[in-house]
Coordinates of C-alpha atoms in Angstrom, one line a residue:
M147 CA -18.0 6.7 17.7
T148 CA -16.0 4.8 15.0
T149 CA -16.0 1.0 14.5
A150 CA -12.3 1.0 15.6
S151 CA -13.0 2.7 18.9
R152 CA -15.9 0.3 19.6
L153 CA -13.4 -2.6 19.4
R154 CA -10.9 -3.1 22.2
D155 CA -7.5 -2.4 20.8
P156 CA -4.5 -2.6 23.2
S157 CA -2.1 -1.3 20.6
I158 CA 0.7 1.2 21.3
E159 CA 0.9 3.6 18.5
H160 CA 4.0 5.2 17.1
R161 CA 5.4 7.1 14.1
F162 CA 8.1 5.7 11.8
V163 CA 9.9 7.8 9.1
T164 CA 11.1 5.9 6.1
S165 CA 14.4 6.5 4.3
D166 CA 12.6 8.8 1.8
G167 CA 10.9 10.8 4.5
A168 CA 7.4 9.4 4.6
A169 CA 5.9 9.3 8.1
L170 CA 4.1 6.0 8.7
H171 CA 1.6 5.3 11.5
V172 CA 2.6 2.1 13.3
A173 CA 0.6 0.1 15.9
Q174 CA 2.1 -2.6 18.1
S175 CA 0.4 -5.0 20.5
G176 CA 1.5 -8.1 22.5
P177 CA 4.7 -8.8 24.5
A178 CA 7.9 -7.4 23.2
D179 CA 9.7 -10.7 24.0
S180 CA 7.4 -12.9 22.0
A181 CA 9.2 -15.8 20.2
V182 CA 7.7 -14.8 16.9
T183 CA 6.5 -11.4 15.6
L184 CA 3.5 -11.2 13.3
V185 CA 3.4 -8.3 10.8
L186 CA 0.0 -7.6 9.3
V187 CA -0.2 -5.6 6.0
H188 CA -3.5 -4.1 4.8
G189 CA -4.8 -3.4 1.3
W190 CA -5.8 -0.6 -1.0
T191 CA -7.8 2.3 0.5
Q192 CA -7.7 0.6 3.9
D193 CA -5.4 0.9 6.9
H194 CA -4.2 -1.0 10.0
R195 CA -7.8 -1.2 11.2
T196 CA -8.4 -3.9 8.5
W197 CA -7.2 -6.4 11.1
D198 CA -9.4 -5.1 14.0
F199 CA -11.8 -8.0 13.8
V200 CA -8.9 -10.5 13.5
L201 CA -6.8 -9.2 16.4
P202 CA -9.0 -10.5 19.3
H203 CA -8.8 -14.0 17.9
L204 CA -5.0 -14.2 17.8
D205 CA -2.9 -15.6 20.6
P206 CA -2.4 -12.7 23.1
G207 CA 1.1 -14.0 23.7
V208 CA 2.2 -13.1 20.1
R209 CA 3.7 -9.7 19.3
V210 CA 1.7 -8.1 16.5
L211 CA 2.9 -5.2 14.3
R212 CA 0.5 -3.3 12.1
Y213 CA 1.0 0.0 10.2
D214 CA -0.7 2.2 7.7
L215 CA 0.8 2.1 4.2
R216 CA 1.9 5.5 2.8
G217 CA -1.1 7.4 1.5
H218 CA -3.5 5.5 3.8
G219 CA -5.0 6.1 7.3
G220 CA -2.7 8.0 9.6
S221 CA 0.4 7.9 7.3
A222 CA 1.6 10.6 5.1
P223 CA 0.5 10.8 1.4
A224 CA 2.7 9.1 -1.1
R225 CA 5.3 11.5 -2.5
P226 CA 5.6 11.8 -6.3
G227 CA 7.0 8.6 -7.8
S228 CA 6.6 6.6 -4.5
A229 CA 3.2 5.1 -5.1
T230 CA 4.5 1.8 -6.2
I231 CA 4.4 -1.8 -4.8
A232 CA 8.2 -1.8 -4.8
R233 CA 8.3 1.2 -2.5
L234 CA 5.7 -0.4 -0.2
A235 CA 8.0 -3.5 0.0
D236 CA 10.9 -1.3 0.9
D237 CA 8.8 0.4 3.6
L238 CA 7.9 -3.0 5.0
A239 CA 11.6 -4.0 5.1
E240 CA 12.5 -0.7 6.9
V241 CA 9.7 -1.0 9.4
I242 CA 10.9 -4.5 10.2
A243 CA 14.5 -3.5 10.5
D244 CA 13.6 -0.7 12.9
R245 CA 10.9 -2.3 15.0
V246 CA 11.8 -6.0 14.8
P247 CA 15.5 -6.2 14.1
E248 CA 15.8 -9.9 15.0
G249 CA 13.8 -13.0 15.5
P250 CA 11.5 -15.0 13.2
L251 CA 8.7 -13.3 11.4
V252 CA 5.3 -14.3 10.1
L253 CA 3.9 -11.9 7.5
A254 CA 0.2 -11.7 6.5
G255 CA -1.0 -9.4 3.7
H256 CA -4.5 -8.6 2.5
S257 CA -5.0 -7.6 -1.1
M258 CA -2.3 -4.9 -1.9
G259 CA -0.7 -6.0 1.3
G260 CA -0.3 -9.5 -0.2
M261 CA 1.2 -8.0 -3.3
T262 CA 3.7 -6.2 -1.1
L263 CA 4.9 -9.5 0.5
M264 CA 5.5 -10.9 -3.0
V265 CA 7.7 -7.9 -4.0
L266 CA 9.4 -8.0 -0.6
A267 CA 10.7 -11.5 -1.5
E268 CA 12.1 -10.2 -4.8
R269 CA 13.7 -7.0 -3.4
H270 CA 14.9 -8.2 0.0
P271 CA 15.8 -11.9 -0.4
S272 CA 18.2 -12.0 2.5
L273 CA 15.4 -10.9 4.9
V274 CA 13.1 -13.6 3.6
A275 CA 15.7 -16.3 3.6
G276 CA 17.0 -15.4 7.1
R277 CA 13.9 -14.6 9.0
L278 CA 10.6 -15.3 7.3
A279 CA 9.0 -18.3 9.0
G280 CA 5.5 -18.0 7.6
A281 CA 3.4 -16.1 5.1
A282 CA -0.4 -15.6 4.6
F283 CA -1.8 -14.3 1.4
V284 CA -5.3 -13.1 2.1
A285 CA -7.6 -12.2 -0.9
T286 CA -4.8 -11.1 -3.1
S287 CA -3.3 -11.5 -6.6
S288 CA 0.0 -12.0 -8.3
G289 CA -1.0 -10.2 -11.5
D290 CA -3.5 -9.5 -14.3
M291 CA -5.3 -6.9 -12.3
D292 CA -5.3 -4.7 -15.4
R293 CA -7.9 -7.2 -16.8
L294 CA -10.3 -6.8 -13.8
T295 CA -13.9 -7.3 -14.8
L296 CA -15.5 -7.4 -11.3
G297 CA -17.1 -10.6 -12.4
F298 CA -19.2 -9.1 -15.2
P299 CA -19.3 -11.0 -18.5
G300 CA -18.9 -9.7 -22.0
L301 CA -19.2 -6.0 -22.8
A302 CA -20.0 -5.1 -19.2
G303 CA -16.7 -6.7 -18.0
R304 CA -14.7 -5.0 -20.8
S305 CA -16.2 -1.7 -19.8
V306 CA -15.0 -2.2 -16.2
T307 CA -11.5 -2.9 -17.5
R308 CA -11.5 0.3 -19.6
F309 CA -12.9 2.4 -16.7
E310 CA -10.3 1.5 -14.1
P311 CA -7.5 3.6 -15.6
R312 CA -9.9 6.5 -15.9
L313 CA -10.8 6.1 -12.2
A314 CA -7.1 6.0 -11.3
K315 CA -6.4 9.2 -13.3
L316 CA -9.5 10.9 -11.7
L317 CA -8.4 10.1 -8.2
A318 CA -4.7 11.0 -8.9
G319 CA -5.8 14.5 -9.9
L320 CA -7.7 15.2 -6.7
R321 CA -6.2 17.7 -4.3
S322 CA -8.4 17.1 -1.3
E323 CA -6.9 15.2 1.8
T324 CA -9.8 12.8 1.9
L325 CA -12.6 11.6 -0.4
R326 CA -15.6 13.9 0.0
L327 CA -18.3 11.3 -0.5
R328 CA -21.5 10.6 1.5
P329 CA -20.8 7.6 3.8
G330 CA -24.2 6.2 3.0
M331 CA -23.4 6.0 -0.7
V332 CA -20.0 4.5 -0.1
R333 CA -21.5 2.0 2.3
S334 CA -24.0 0.8 -0.3
G335 CA -21.2 0.5 -2.9
A336 CA -18.9 -1.3 -0.6
R337 CA -21.5 -3.8 0.5
R338 CA -22.1 -4.8 -3.1
L339 CA -18.6 -4.7 -4.5
V340 CA -16.2 -6.0 -1.8
F341 CA -18.4 -8.2 0.4
G342 CA -20.0 -11.5 -0.1
D343 CA -23.2 -12.8 1.4
R344 CA -24.9 -10.9 4.3
P345 CA -22.0 -8.8 5.7
G346 CA -22.5 -7.3 9.2
R347 CA -23.1 -3.5 9.5
A348 CA -20.0 -3.1 11.7
Q349 CA -17.8 -4.8 9.2
V350 CA -19.1 -2.7 6.3
D351 CA -18.8 0.5 8.4
S352 CA -15.2 -0.4 9.2
V353 CA -14.3 -0.6 5.5
V354 CA -16.1 2.6 4.7
E355 CA -14.4 4.5 7.5
Q356 CA -11.0 3.4 6.3
L357 CA -11.7 4.2 2.7
L358 CA -12.8 7.7 3.6
S359 CA -9.5 8.2 5.5
A360 CA -7.3 7.3 2.5
H361 CA -5.5 10.0 0.6
P362 CA -7.4 10.3 -2.8
A363 CA -4.4 11.1 -5.1
S364 CA -2.3 8.3 -3.5
A365 CA -5.2 5.9 -4.0
G366 CA -5.3 6.7 -7.7
L367 CA -1.6 6.3 -8.1
F368 CA -1.6 3.0 -6.2
L369 CA -4.5 1.8 -8.4
D370 CA -2.2 2.1 -11.4
A371 CA 0.5 0.2 -9.4
I372 CA -1.9 -2.6 -8.7
A373 CA -2.8 -2.8 -12.4
A374 CA 0.9 -3.1 -13.2
H375 CA 1.7 -5.7 -10.5
R376 CA 3.4 -8.9 -11.5
G377 CA 4.4 -10.9 -8.4
V378 CA 5.1 -14.4 -9.6
G379 CA 8.9 -13.9 -9.3
G380 CA 8.5 -13.2 -5.6
L381 CA 6.3 -16.2 -5.1
G382 CA 9.1 -18.4 -6.5
A383 CA 11.4 -17.1 -3.7
L384 CA 8.8 -18.1 -1.1
G385 CA 8.4 -21.7 -2.2
D386 CA 10.0 -23.2 1.0
V387 CA 8.2 -20.8 3.4
P388 CA 5.2 -22.3 5.2
S389 CA 2.3 -20.5 3.7
V390 CA -1.5 -20.2 3.4
V391 CA -3.6 -18.8 0.6
L392 CA -7.0 -17.6 1.7
A393 CA -9.7 -16.7 -0.9
G394 CA -13.4 -15.8 -0.9
E395 CA -15.4 -17.6 -3.6
K396 CA -17.4 -14.4 -4.2
D397 CA -14.3 -12.1 -4.4
R398 CA -14.9 -9.6 -7.3
L399 CA -11.6 -7.7 -6.9
C400 CA -9.1 -10.6 -6.6
P401 CA -11.1 -13.5 -8.0
L402 CA -10.7 -17.1 -7.0
A403 CA -8.7 -17.9 -10.1
H404 CA -6.0 -15.3 -9.0
A405 CA -5.7 -17.1 -5.6
K406 CA -5.3 -20.4 -7.5
V407 CA -2.3 -19.0 -9.4
I408 CA -0.6 -18.1 -6.1
A409 CA -1.3 -21.5 -4.6
D410 CA 0.1 -23.2 -7.7
E411 CA 3.3 -21.2 -7.3
L412 CA 3.6 -22.3 -3.7
P413 CA 3.4 -26.1 -3.8
H414 CA 3.6 -26.4 0.0
A415 CA 1.0 -23.8 0.7
E416 CA -2.5 -24.6 2.2
F417 CA -5.2 -23.2 -0.1
V418 CA -8.4 -22.4 1.7
R419 CA -11.6 -21.2 -0.1
Y420 CA -14.5 -19.6 1.8
P421 CA -18.0 -20.1 0.2
G422 CA -20.1 -17.0 0.3
A423 CA -17.2 -14.6 1.2
G424 CA -16.0 -11.7 -0.8
H425 CA -12.9 -9.6 -0.8
M426 CA -12.8 -8.5 2.8
L427 CA -11.9 -11.7 4.5
P428 CA -10.4 -10.0 7.6
Q429 CA -13.9 -8.6 8.3
E430 CA -16.1 -11.4 6.9
R431 CA -14.2 -14.4 8.3
P432 CA -12.0 -12.9 11.1
F433 CA -12.0 -16.1 13.2
E434 CA -10.9 -18.3 10.3
V435 CA -8.3 -15.8 9.1
A436 CA -6.9 -15.6 12.7
R437 CA -6.9 -19.4 13.0
R438 CA -4.9 -19.9 9.8
I439 CA -2.4 -17.2 10.7
S440 CA -2.1 -18.5 14.3
T441 CA -1.2 -21.9 12.9
L442 CA 1.7 -20.3 11.0
V443 CA 2.8 -18.5 14.2
R444 CA 2.8 -21.7 16.3
T445 CA 4.7 -23.6 13.6
A446 CA 7.3 -20.7 13.4
A447 CA 7.7 -20.8 17.2
T448 CA 8.6 -24.5 17.2
R449 CA 11.1 -24.4 14.3

């Protein structure tokens, strides 16, 4: 039994086909007549299950929309040329137009999902200006991901930076539908790389299950897209939107300094740091993440 099936998930699941023909897996929960719709966007090599531990702590009266980014989970692989943050932003805009055509929105993005929100603001300014009532940036970055060192100093850090493009190329060249790796090996690596202090077994298993469901070639191409990401322009368009920036102090993938850049670009945003937490805040601090997002939803409902 998977971690996702152990958790009670009342979501209704659907398929949505984008304008370029990519079939996306979409999950919806909560009342359709909710005053505000919350859209949750996951990160690289994960899927909508990223939010499984957060979902039970949200107000049951809010409508929640989750979906798998192309190349992830139950969605179709990314077609040639479509593994870009810009295309993910367009996908998000299309999902919203189809599933939530009216009413205020609160968007929350983890990691690559947060990058997607930034680019959405650049590419779809009328959507942001007309409907966005709150934004949560969870363990994410606005750029410089091509300089990633995983926290290692000196030569070790520079080796990590040089290795990442090679990893992207290796993954992009794979023809398998999933990564053929031993779960135990992946679990050990995930525990050390993307979690902070003392992660729970269920939380680690959830991350591993999602990673092993991602499409390898798509993951490689999106790794290049993350390295090229520059989202400061989009943050400028979000300056008046009630926002929160959440960061783990032991995040190796999107370090605390990256979160500080985002917070500095959003002068009205609340900046929250979590000692001992790593990159997977939706698993490591689900109650706290839900509490911060819920505050945005309640504020949006009273505007």
